[in-house]
Short mmCIF file of C-alpha atoms in Angstrom, two decimals:
data_model
loop_
_atom_site.label_atom_id
_atom_site.label_comp_id
_atom_site.label_asym_id
_atom_site.label_seq_id
_atom_site.Cartn_x
_atom_site.Cartn_y
_atom_site.Cartn_z
CA MET A 1 13.67 101.66 -39.40
CA MET A 2 13.91 101.31 -43.17
CA PRO A 3 17.07 99.10 -43.17
CA ARG A 4 15.53 96.92 -40.49
CA ALA A 5 12.36 96.40 -42.51
CA PHE A 6 14.42 95.62 -45.60
CA PHE A 7 16.43 92.91 -43.87
CA LEU A 8 13.34 91.44 -42.24
CA THR A 9 11.67 91.16 -45.65
CA ALA A 10 14.81 89.61 -47.17
CA SER A 11 15.01 87.06 -44.36
CA ALA A 12 11.37 86.11 -44.76
CA LEU A 13 11.75 85.58 -48.51
CA ALA A 14 14.95 83.57 -48.10
CA LEU A 15 13.41 81.32 -45.45
CA ALA A 16 10.31 80.80 -47.59
CA SER A 17 12.44 79.70 -50.54
CA CYS A 18 14.76 77.51 -48.48
CA ALA A 19 11.80 75.66 -46.97
CA ALA A 20 10.95 74.26 -50.38
CA GLY A 21 14.19 72.26 -50.45
CA PRO A 22 16.87 71.79 -53.13
CA PRO A 23 16.08 70.91 -56.75
CA PRO A 24 15.57 67.20 -57.49
CA GLU A 25 18.68 65.14 -58.13
CA ILE A 26 18.66 63.42 -61.52
CA ALA A 27 21.25 60.64 -61.81
CA THR A 28 23.24 60.78 -65.06
CA PRO A 29 25.77 57.92 -64.97
CA VAL A 30 28.12 57.41 -67.90
CA PRO A 31 26.80 54.60 -70.14
CA VAL A 32 28.74 51.35 -69.77
CA LEU A 33 30.45 50.36 -73.02
CA PRO A 34 32.29 47.13 -73.92
CA GLU A 35 36.07 47.07 -73.91
CA SER A 36 36.34 46.33 -77.62
CA PHE A 37 34.31 45.97 -80.79
CA LEU A 38 33.16 42.50 -81.77
CA PHE A 39 34.08 42.88 -85.46
CA ALA A 40 37.17 45.05 -85.04
CA PRO A 41 40.35 43.78 -86.77
CA ASP A 42 42.48 41.49 -84.62
CA THR A 43 45.78 43.00 -85.73
CA GLN A 44 46.78 46.61 -85.22
CA GLN A 45 46.56 48.64 -88.41
CA GLU A 46 48.31 51.88 -89.30
CA THR A 47 45.41 53.14 -91.41
CA THR A 48 44.19 56.60 -90.52
CA LEU A 49 40.50 57.37 -90.23
CA ALA A 50 40.65 59.72 -93.22
CA GLY A 51 42.13 56.89 -95.28
CA LEU A 52 38.72 55.23 -95.32
CA LEU A 53 37.46 57.98 -97.63
CA PRO A 54 38.39 58.17 -101.34
CA VAL A 55 40.84 61.01 -100.63
CA ASP A 56 43.05 59.92 -103.54
CA ASP A 57 40.22 60.54 -106.00
CA PRO A 58 40.45 64.09 -107.44
CA ALA A 59 36.70 64.10 -108.03
CA PHE A 60 36.02 63.62 -104.33
CA ASP A 61 38.47 66.37 -103.37
CA THR A 62 36.87 68.81 -105.81
CA LEU A 63 33.26 68.02 -104.93
CA ALA A 64 33.95 67.98 -101.18
CA ALA A 65 35.60 71.42 -101.36
CA GLN A 66 32.67 72.79 -103.36
CA ALA A 67 30.14 71.38 -100.90
CA LEU A 68 31.95 72.71 -97.83
CA ALA A 69 32.01 76.16 -99.45
CA SER A 70 28.43 76.39 -100.67
CA SER A 71 26.21 73.66 -99.21
CA PRO A 72 22.90 75.15 -97.95
CA THR A 73 22.61 72.41 -95.31
CA LEU A 74 26.02 73.23 -93.86
CA ALA A 75 25.29 76.97 -94.01
CA GLU A 76 22.07 76.38 -92.08
CA ALA A 77 23.98 74.49 -89.38
CA ALA A 78 26.50 77.34 -89.17
CA ALA A 79 23.63 79.80 -88.74
CA ARG A 80 22.37 77.70 -85.82
CA VAL A 81 25.77 78.10 -84.19
CA GLU A 82 25.59 81.87 -84.62
CA GLN A 83 22.13 81.82 -83.12
CA ALA A 84 23.40 79.90 -80.09
CA ARG A 85 26.29 82.35 -79.68
CA ALA A 86 23.88 85.27 -79.76
CA GLY A 87 21.80 83.59 -77.06
CA ALA A 88 24.90 83.08 -74.90
CA ALA A 89 25.92 86.70 -75.39
CA ARG A 90 22.47 87.79 -74.27
CA ALA A 91 22.58 85.50 -71.23
CA GLY A 92 26.00 86.89 -70.27
CA ALA A 93 24.80 90.47 -70.72
CA GLU A 94 21.93 89.82 -68.30
CA ARG A 95 24.49 89.57 -65.48
CA LEU A 96 25.81 93.07 -66.15
CA PRO A 97 24.25 96.42 -65.26
CA ASP A 98 21.64 97.84 -67.61
CA ILE A 99 22.48 101.48 -68.26
CA GLY A 100 20.15 103.76 -70.18
CA ALA A 101 19.46 107.37 -70.94
CA ASN A 102 16.34 109.40 -71.60
CA ALA A 103 15.35 112.98 -72.22
CA SER A 104 11.98 114.65 -72.28
CA VAL A 105 10.20 117.95 -72.65
CA THR A 106 6.83 118.08 -70.86
CA GLY A 107 4.24 120.82 -71.00
CA THR A 108 1.47 120.98 -68.35
CA ARG A 109 -1.51 123.24 -67.71
CA THR A 110 -3.25 123.28 -64.31
CA ASN A 111 -6.82 124.38 -63.59
CA PRO A 112 -6.83 126.65 -60.52
CA ALA A 113 -10.22 125.27 -59.59
CA SER A 114 -8.61 121.90 -58.97
CA PHE A 115 -7.51 123.16 -55.52
CA GLY A 116 -11.14 123.41 -54.44
CA GLY A 117 -11.27 127.15 -53.76
CA ASP A 118 -9.47 130.45 -53.85
CA LEU A 119 -5.78 130.52 -52.99
CA PRO A 120 -4.63 132.49 -49.92
CA PRO A 121 -3.80 136.15 -50.57
CA GLY A 122 -0.36 136.63 -52.09
CA VAL A 123 -0.12 133.03 -53.29
CA THR A 124 0.02 132.56 -57.02
CA PHE A 125 1.33 129.92 -59.41
CA ASP A 126 1.74 129.46 -63.09
CA THR A 127 -1.08 127.52 -64.61
CA GLU A 128 1.11 126.62 -67.59
CA ARG A 129 4.71 125.48 -67.48
CA VAL A 130 7.23 123.44 -69.42
CA SER A 131 9.78 121.08 -67.81
CA TYR A 132 13.04 119.87 -69.36
CA ALA A 133 14.61 116.62 -68.15
CA ALA A 134 17.57 114.42 -69.03
CA ASN A 135 18.56 111.32 -67.06
CA LEU A 136 21.06 108.49 -66.88
CA THR A 137 19.58 105.33 -65.38
CA ALA A 138 21.15 102.10 -64.18
CA ARG A 139 19.81 98.80 -62.91
CA TRP A 140 21.73 95.73 -61.76
CA ASP A 141 20.51 92.32 -60.64
CA LEU A 142 23.09 91.17 -58.09
CA ASP A 143 22.27 87.49 -58.84
CA LEU A 144 23.17 86.43 -55.32
CA PHE A 145 21.71 82.95 -55.78
CA GLY A 146 23.17 82.24 -59.24
CA ARG A 147 20.03 82.10 -61.40
CA LEU A 148 21.56 84.24 -64.15
CA ARG A 149 24.87 82.34 -63.95
CA ALA A 150 23.01 79.07 -64.47
CA GLN A 151 21.18 80.49 -67.48
CA GLU A 152 24.51 81.59 -68.95
CA ARG A 153 25.92 78.08 -68.45
CA ALA A 154 22.93 76.66 -70.28
CA ALA A 155 23.42 79.07 -73.17
CA LEU A 156 27.13 78.23 -73.42
CA ALA A 157 26.31 74.51 -73.44
CA ARG A 158 23.92 75.11 -76.33
CA ILE A 159 26.81 76.60 -78.30
CA ASP A 160 28.70 73.33 -77.81
CA SER A 161 25.63 71.41 -78.92
CA ALA A 162 25.22 73.56 -82.04
CA ASN A 163 28.91 73.18 -82.92
CA ALA A 164 28.71 69.41 -82.55
CA SER A 165 25.54 69.33 -84.65
CA ARG A 166 27.29 71.34 -87.35
CA ARG A 167 30.14 68.82 -87.34
CA ALA A 168 27.60 65.99 -87.65
CA VAL A 169 26.04 67.71 -90.66
CA ARG A 170 29.51 68.17 -92.18
CA ASN A 171 30.36 64.49 -91.66
CA ALA A 172 27.06 63.38 -93.17
CA LEU A 173 27.64 65.67 -96.16
CA LEU A 174 31.16 64.35 -96.79
CA ALA A 175 30.01 60.75 -96.34
CA GLU A 176 27.20 61.24 -98.87
CA ILE A 177 29.60 62.79 -101.39
CA ALA A 178 32.19 60.05 -100.85
CA ALA A 179 29.56 57.33 -101.26
CA SER A 180 28.20 58.98 -104.42
CA VAL A 181 31.67 59.30 -105.94
CA ILE A 182 32.38 55.64 -105.12
CA ASP A 183 29.05 54.66 -106.66
CA TRP A 184 29.95 56.65 -109.79
CA ARG A 185 33.31 54.88 -110.08
CA THR A 186 31.57 51.56 -109.50
CA VAL A 187 29.11 52.30 -112.31
CA GLU A 188 32.07 53.11 -114.57
CA ALA A 189 33.70 49.78 -113.71
CA ARG A 190 30.43 47.90 -114.23
CA ASP A 191 29.97 49.70 -117.54
CA ALA A 192 33.39 48.51 -118.73
CA GLU A 193 32.55 44.92 -117.75
CA VAL A 194 29.15 45.00 -119.45
CA ARG A 195 30.69 46.41 -122.63
CA SER A 196 33.21 43.57 -122.55
CA ASP A 197 30.32 41.12 -122.19
CA LEU A 198 28.54 42.83 -125.10
CA ALA A 199 31.62 42.52 -127.31
CA SER A 200 31.89 38.82 -126.48
CA ALA A 201 28.19 38.27 -127.18
CA ARG A 202 28.45 40.04 -130.54
CA GLU A 203 31.40 37.88 -131.47
CA LEU A 204 29.44 34.76 -130.59
CA ALA A 205 26.48 36.01 -132.62
CA ARG A 206 28.77 36.67 -135.58
CA LEU A 207 30.30 33.23 -135.31
CA ALA A 208 26.87 31.61 -135.03
CA ASP A 209 25.69 33.52 -138.08
CA VAL A 210 28.70 32.27 -140.08
CA ARG A 211 27.99 28.70 -139.00
CA GLU A 212 24.31 29.12 -139.86
CA ARG A 213 25.12 30.45 -143.34
CA ALA A 214 27.54 27.54 -143.85
CA GLY A 215 24.73 25.14 -142.94
CA ILE A 216 26.64 23.54 -140.09
CA ALA A 217 24.60 25.01 -137.22
CA PRO A 218 20.92 25.81 -136.66
CA GLY A 219 19.64 29.39 -136.51
CA PHE A 220 18.72 28.81 -132.88
CA ASP A 221 22.37 29.27 -131.87
CA ARG A 222 22.49 32.71 -133.51
CA VAL A 223 19.22 33.78 -131.87
CA ARG A 224 20.49 32.78 -128.42
CA ALA A 225 23.75 34.67 -128.96
CA GLU A 226 21.83 37.75 -130.10
CA GLY A 227 19.62 37.45 -127.02
CA SER A 228 22.74 37.53 -124.84
CA ALA A 229 23.89 40.69 -126.62
CA ALA A 230 20.48 42.30 -126.15
CA SER A 231 20.67 41.54 -122.42
CA SER A 232 24.01 43.35 -122.21
CA ARG A 233 22.59 46.38 -124.02
CA SER A 234 19.70 46.47 -121.53
CA ARG A 235 22.14 46.45 -118.62
CA LEU A 236 24.04 49.36 -120.19
CA ALA A 237 20.82 51.39 -120.37
CA ALA A 238 20.14 50.66 -116.68
CA LEU A 239 23.63 51.88 -115.77
CA GLU A 240 22.98 55.15 -117.61
CA SER A 241 19.89 55.79 -115.49
CA GLU A 242 22.00 55.08 -112.39
CA ARG A 243 24.51 57.70 -113.55
CA THR A 244 21.72 60.24 -113.94
CA ARG A 245 20.49 59.58 -110.40
CA LEU A 246 23.98 59.96 -108.93
CA LEU A 247 24.58 63.17 -110.85
CA GLY A 248 21.36 64.68 -109.50
CA ARG A 249 22.28 63.62 -105.97
CA LEU A 250 25.68 65.31 -106.21
CA VAL A 251 24.10 68.48 -107.60
CA THR A 252 21.92 68.60 -104.47
CA LEU A 253 24.82 67.92 -102.10
CA THR A 254 27.31 70.36 -103.61
CA ALA A 255 24.96 73.14 -104.81
CA GLN A 256 26.77 73.07 -108.15
CA SER A 257 25.44 72.74 -111.68
CA GLY A 258 25.25 69.41 -113.46
CA ALA A 259 28.00 70.48 -115.86
CA GLN A 260 30.33 71.32 -112.96
CA VAL A 261 29.64 68.01 -111.25
CA ARG A 262 30.18 66.10 -114.49
CA ALA A 263 33.49 67.91 -115.04
CA ALA A 264 34.65 67.01 -111.55
CA LEU A 265 33.71 63.36 -112.01
CA ALA A 266 35.70 63.26 -115.23
CA GLN A 267 38.85 63.59 -113.10
CA GLY A 268 40.53 60.45 -111.80
CA GLU A 269 39.46 56.84 -112.05
CA ALA A 270 38.34 53.93 -109.88
CA ASP A 271 40.76 52.71 -107.20
CA ALA A 272 40.75 49.01 -106.36
CA HIS A 273 42.72 49.53 -103.11
CA LEU A 274 40.84 48.62 -99.94
CA PRO A 275 42.48 50.18 -96.85
CA ALA A 276 42.31 48.16 -93.66
CA PRO A 277 39.93 49.59 -91.04
CA PRO A 278 41.69 51.42 -88.18
CA GLU A 279 41.59 50.02 -84.68
CA THR A 280 39.81 52.02 -81.97
CA LEU A 281 37.94 51.54 -78.69
CA PRO A 282 34.22 51.93 -78.00
CA SER A 283 34.98 54.54 -75.32
CA ALA A 284 36.47 56.77 -78.04
CA LEU A 285 32.95 57.24 -79.43
CA LEU A 286 32.10 59.44 -76.44
CA ALA A 287 34.72 61.95 -77.53
CA ASN A 288 34.66 61.52 -81.32
CA ARG A 289 31.04 61.12 -82.38
CA PRO A 290 29.51 64.57 -82.97
CA ASP A 291 25.98 63.39 -82.26
CA VAL A 292 27.12 62.03 -78.89
CA LEU A 293 28.87 65.32 -78.12
CA ALA A 294 25.75 67.25 -79.10
CA ALA A 295 23.57 65.09 -76.86
CA ALA A 296 26.03 65.51 -73.95
CA ALA A 297 26.01 69.30 -74.42
CA THR A 298 22.20 69.32 -74.52
CA LEU A 299 22.17 67.34 -71.26
CA ALA A 300 24.52 69.90 -69.69
CA ALA A 301 22.24 72.69 -70.88
CA GLU A 302 19.17 71.05 -69.37
CA ASP A 303 21.05 70.55 -66.09
CA ALA A 304 21.86 74.27 -65.99
CA GLU A 305 18.25 75.14 -66.89
CA LEU A 306 17.04 73.01 -63.98
CA ALA A 307 19.41 74.86 -61.64
CA ALA A 308 18.20 78.23 -62.96
CA THR A 309 14.56 77.23 -62.56
CA ALA A 310 15.14 76.02 -58.98
CA ARG A 311 16.75 79.36 -58.10
CA ARG A 312 13.52 81.13 -58.92
CA ARG A 313 12.47 80.17 -55.37
CA PHE A 314 14.96 82.65 -54.02
CA PRO A 315 14.50 86.41 -53.90
CA THR A 316 16.14 88.78 -56.35
CA PHE A 317 18.15 91.77 -55.21
CA ASP A 318 18.22 94.74 -57.55
CA LEU A 319 20.17 97.96 -57.31
CA SER A 320 18.89 100.87 -59.35
CA GLY A 321 19.76 104.51 -59.63
CA ALA A 322 19.28 107.57 -61.74
CA ILE A 323 20.97 110.92 -62.05
CA GLY A 324 19.91 113.73 -64.31
CA LEU A 325 18.70 117.25 -64.82
CA LEU A 326 15.23 118.71 -64.28
CA ALA A 327 14.49 122.35 -65.04
CA PHE A 328 11.43 124.41 -65.80
CA GLY A 329 13.20 126.79 -68.10
CA ILE A 330 15.50 126.08 -70.97
CA GLY A 331 18.08 128.44 -69.58
CA ASP A 332 18.11 126.69 -66.19
CA VAL A 333 18.91 123.18 -67.48
CA PHE A 334 22.59 123.31 -66.52
CA ASP A 335 22.19 125.07 -63.17
CA SER A 336 23.45 123.16 -60.18
CA GLU A 337 19.96 123.30 -58.67
CA SER A 338 18.65 121.30 -61.64
CA VAL A 339 20.63 118.17 -60.73
CA VAL A 340 18.34 115.40 -59.43
CA GLY A 341 18.96 111.74 -58.63
CA SER A 342 17.75 108.63 -56.88
CA LEU A 343 19.22 105.38 -55.52
CA ALA A 344 17.21 102.31 -54.59
CA ALA A 345 17.66 98.72 -53.47
CA THR A 346 14.84 96.31 -54.23
CA ILE A 347 14.10 92.80 -53.04
CA ALA A 348 11.37 90.67 -54.55
CA GLY A 349 10.54 87.02 -54.30
CA PRO A 350 7.73 84.49 -54.06
CA LEU A 351 5.88 83.90 -50.82
CA LEU A 352 2.84 81.93 -51.91
CA ASP A 353 2.58 80.94 -55.58
CA PHE A 354 0.39 77.85 -55.11
CA GLY A 355 2.92 75.52 -56.73
CA ARG A 356 3.70 77.47 -59.90
CA ILE A 357 7.47 77.44 -59.44
CA GLN A 358 7.46 73.82 -58.25
CA ALA A 359 5.61 72.84 -61.42
CA GLU A 360 8.25 74.60 -63.49
CA ILE A 361 10.98 72.78 -61.55
CA ASP A 362 9.27 69.45 -62.14
CA GLY A 363 9.04 70.26 -65.84
CA ALA A 364 12.73 71.19 -65.98
CA ALA A 365 13.62 67.95 -64.14
CA ALA A 366 11.61 65.96 -66.69
CA GLU A 367 13.45 67.77 -69.49
CA LYS A 368 16.77 66.75 -67.94
CA LYS A 369 15.60 63.14 -67.64
CA ALA A 370 14.55 63.16 -71.28
CA ALA A 371 17.89 64.70 -72.30
CA PHE A 372 19.78 62.01 -70.38
CA GLU A 373 17.81 59.19 -71.98
CA ALA A 374 18.35 60.80 -75.38
CA TYR A 375 22.08 60.90 -74.59
CA ARG A 376 22.09 57.22 -73.65
CA GLY A 377 20.18 56.38 -76.80
CA THR A 378 22.65 58.33 -78.92
CA VAL A 379 25.61 56.57 -77.28
CA TYR A 380 24.21 53.11 -77.96
CA THR A 381 23.20 54.12 -81.48
CA ALA A 382 26.83 55.15 -82.04
CA LEU A 383 28.01 51.83 -80.60
CA GLY A 384 25.66 49.93 -82.89
CA ASP A 385 26.74 51.97 -85.92
CA ALA A 386 30.42 51.28 -85.20
CA GLU A 387 29.85 47.55 -84.63
CA ALA A 388 27.82 47.34 -87.83
CA GLY A 389 30.45 49.37 -89.67
CA TYR A 390 33.28 47.02 -88.72
CA GLY A 391 31.13 43.97 -89.48
CA LEU A 392 30.02 45.38 -92.82
CA VAL A 393 33.61 46.06 -93.87
CA ALA A 394 34.64 42.50 -92.97
CA ALA A 395 31.67 40.95 -94.80
CA ALA A 396 32.05 43.21 -97.84
CA ASP A 397 35.73 42.32 -98.12
CA VAL A 398 34.91 38.61 -98.11
CA GLU A 399 32.24 39.19 -100.75
CA ALA A 400 34.60 41.26 -102.92
CA ARG A 401 37.31 38.58 -102.81
CA ALA A 402 34.79 35.82 -103.58
CA ALA A 403 33.25 37.79 -106.46
CA ALA A 404 36.67 38.53 -107.94
CA ALA A 405 37.64 34.85 -107.74
CA GLU A 406 34.32 33.83 -109.27
CA ALA A 407 34.76 36.25 -112.17
CA ALA A 408 38.31 35.09 -112.82
CA ASN A 409 37.28 31.42 -112.84
CA LEU A 410 34.23 31.96 -115.02
CA GLN A 411 36.16 34.08 -117.52
CA ARG A 412 38.84 31.39 -117.68
CA ALA A 413 36.17 28.73 -118.21
CA ALA A 414 34.66 30.77 -121.06
CA ARG A 415 38.05 31.10 -122.75
CA LEU A 416 38.70 27.36 -122.41
CA ALA A 417 35.27 26.53 -123.83
CA ASN A 418 35.92 28.79 -126.80
CA THR A 419 39.35 27.20 -127.34
CA ARG A 420 37.85 23.70 -127.20
CA TYR A 421 35.12 24.76 -129.60
CA GLU A 422 37.64 26.10 -132.10
CA ALA A 423 39.53 22.81 -131.81
CA GLY A 424 36.33 20.85 -132.49
CA LEU A 425 36.23 19.38 -128.97
CA ALA A 426 33.05 21.17 -127.76
CA ASP A 427 29.77 22.18 -129.32
CA PHE A 428 28.47 25.73 -129.65
CA LEU A 429 25.95 25.25 -126.83
CA THR A 430 28.81 24.60 -124.39
CA VAL A 431 30.51 27.82 -125.49
CA LEU A 432 27.28 29.76 -125.16
CA GLU A 433 26.56 28.41 -121.69
CA ALA A 434 30.11 29.17 -120.54
CA ARG A 435 29.86 32.68 -121.96
CA ARG A 436 26.49 33.24 -120.30
CA ALA A 437 27.89 32.16 -116.92
CA ALA A 438 30.86 34.48 -117.38
CA ASP A 439 28.62 37.36 -118.44
CA ALA A 440 27.82 39.65 -115.50
CA SER A 441 30.44 37.98 -113.27
CA GLY A 442 32.79 40.89 -113.92
CA GLU A 443 29.99 43.33 -113.23
CA ARG A 444 29.16 41.53 -109.99
CA ALA A 445 32.83 41.69 -108.97
CA ALA A 446 32.94 45.45 -109.70
CA ALA A 447 29.72 45.99 -107.72
CA ALA A 448 31.09 43.97 -104.78
CA LEU A 449 34.29 46.02 -104.78
CA GLY A 450 32.19 49.19 -104.76
CA ARG A 451 30.21 47.93 -101.78
CA ALA A 452 33.45 47.20 -99.92
CA ARG A 453 34.69 50.75 -100.55
CA ARG A 454 31.31 52.17 -99.56
CA ALA A 455 31.36 50.17 -96.30
CA ARG A 456 34.52 52.04 -95.34
CA VAL A 457 32.72 55.36 -95.74
CA LEU A 458 29.99 54.15 -93.38
CA LEU A 459 32.66 53.08 -90.88
CA TRP A 460 34.34 56.51 -91.17
CA GLN A 461 31.07 58.20 -90.29
CA ALA A 462 30.25 55.68 -87.55
CA LEU A 463 33.59 56.32 -85.82
CA GLY A 464 32.97 60.08 -85.78
CA GLY A 465 34.71 61.23 -88.93
CA ASN A 466 37.60 63.68 -88.97
CA ASP A 467 38.99 66.64 -90.87
CA LEU A 468 40.12 65.94 -94.40
CA PRO A 469 43.89 65.93 -94.99
#
């Protein structure tokens, strides 16, 4: 009779859950990407992705190694991975039997009057006794409908998401350090150009002073030359404040002291080489961008969570058992008569929950929809970043070449004006105007070159980054 009742109950629960239908289907098509990037180079280049970073600069190598070893942001991301692994271990353990042990000593005292009257003649019992018990217990959810398996899949997908997020944090950290090192080298190059401008302005002021003392030129020429020198000194002071800002930023990124960062930056020098951007396809972003991989893993986790939630409609089948010892005297604990045990099979499931589980399923389906739209948004953000990265490199290269040509021409014009002035073929105002036009052209060229090198760091990050060589 008991087995028959058990199977009838199981059938009723299964039919009740099946009547509700399968979980909702949420379409998750792969986003459609173009076949190529609009601003990608036309010719195939042999440049590696890592070549876009200043890997030849010893300062970058030193600061990057220090940051990877001690950055709090990266350590936090690593802790998130450990947290996800712990969650997956817990989800996997839920599918295995739960085995426990317990022991107890219980003392009881019974009131004879609790039986409602006198006991029959010859019948006696102890009103006080002590029991000794020790048991091994076991319980196992058979997971016939896969709810626990789906939860484990979700937990494993969250490990993938955490790992991808950690890689994204690592890429952002390296990109910030690379950009800061490039900015530092750019400030050094601008400093050298401004000091050259200052030396030229001082020479003009000296020459104007000599001419003024000789009575062959007005004092206005000297004042204008000194004004040009003062402008150069002001630009030098502004560059020093820029250095201070960059130093503080690198201290934050690397978790090192200012003295250590300064010592690292003292290594190496600016590199004028601009590597060509590597050629790749938009579809490669789906496999290379860590934020895209994290969003895809989150989508997979939400899909598994939806499956687990839908399986709550189905009954659970548990097996449980216990074996142990129960004795009423300490000396009888290990007697064969003290061995006790139990074995049970349990089925439980919803019959009428007034829409509670369906509401949870609808919520899980909405979570999956949101995760899919977030994935799509991340994919197109990556596409936009890569397009902008290629376009920025191309535009920055054009600017750098134009700025370098402008500086060369203006410096040549200043030298010619000075030569003509010394030969008596030009007045001092012409020299001063030529010098003023040439001033800052070298600084602009150095700044443009720095922007071109920085654009390559942005492209490196936009394409997904990679491990350092």
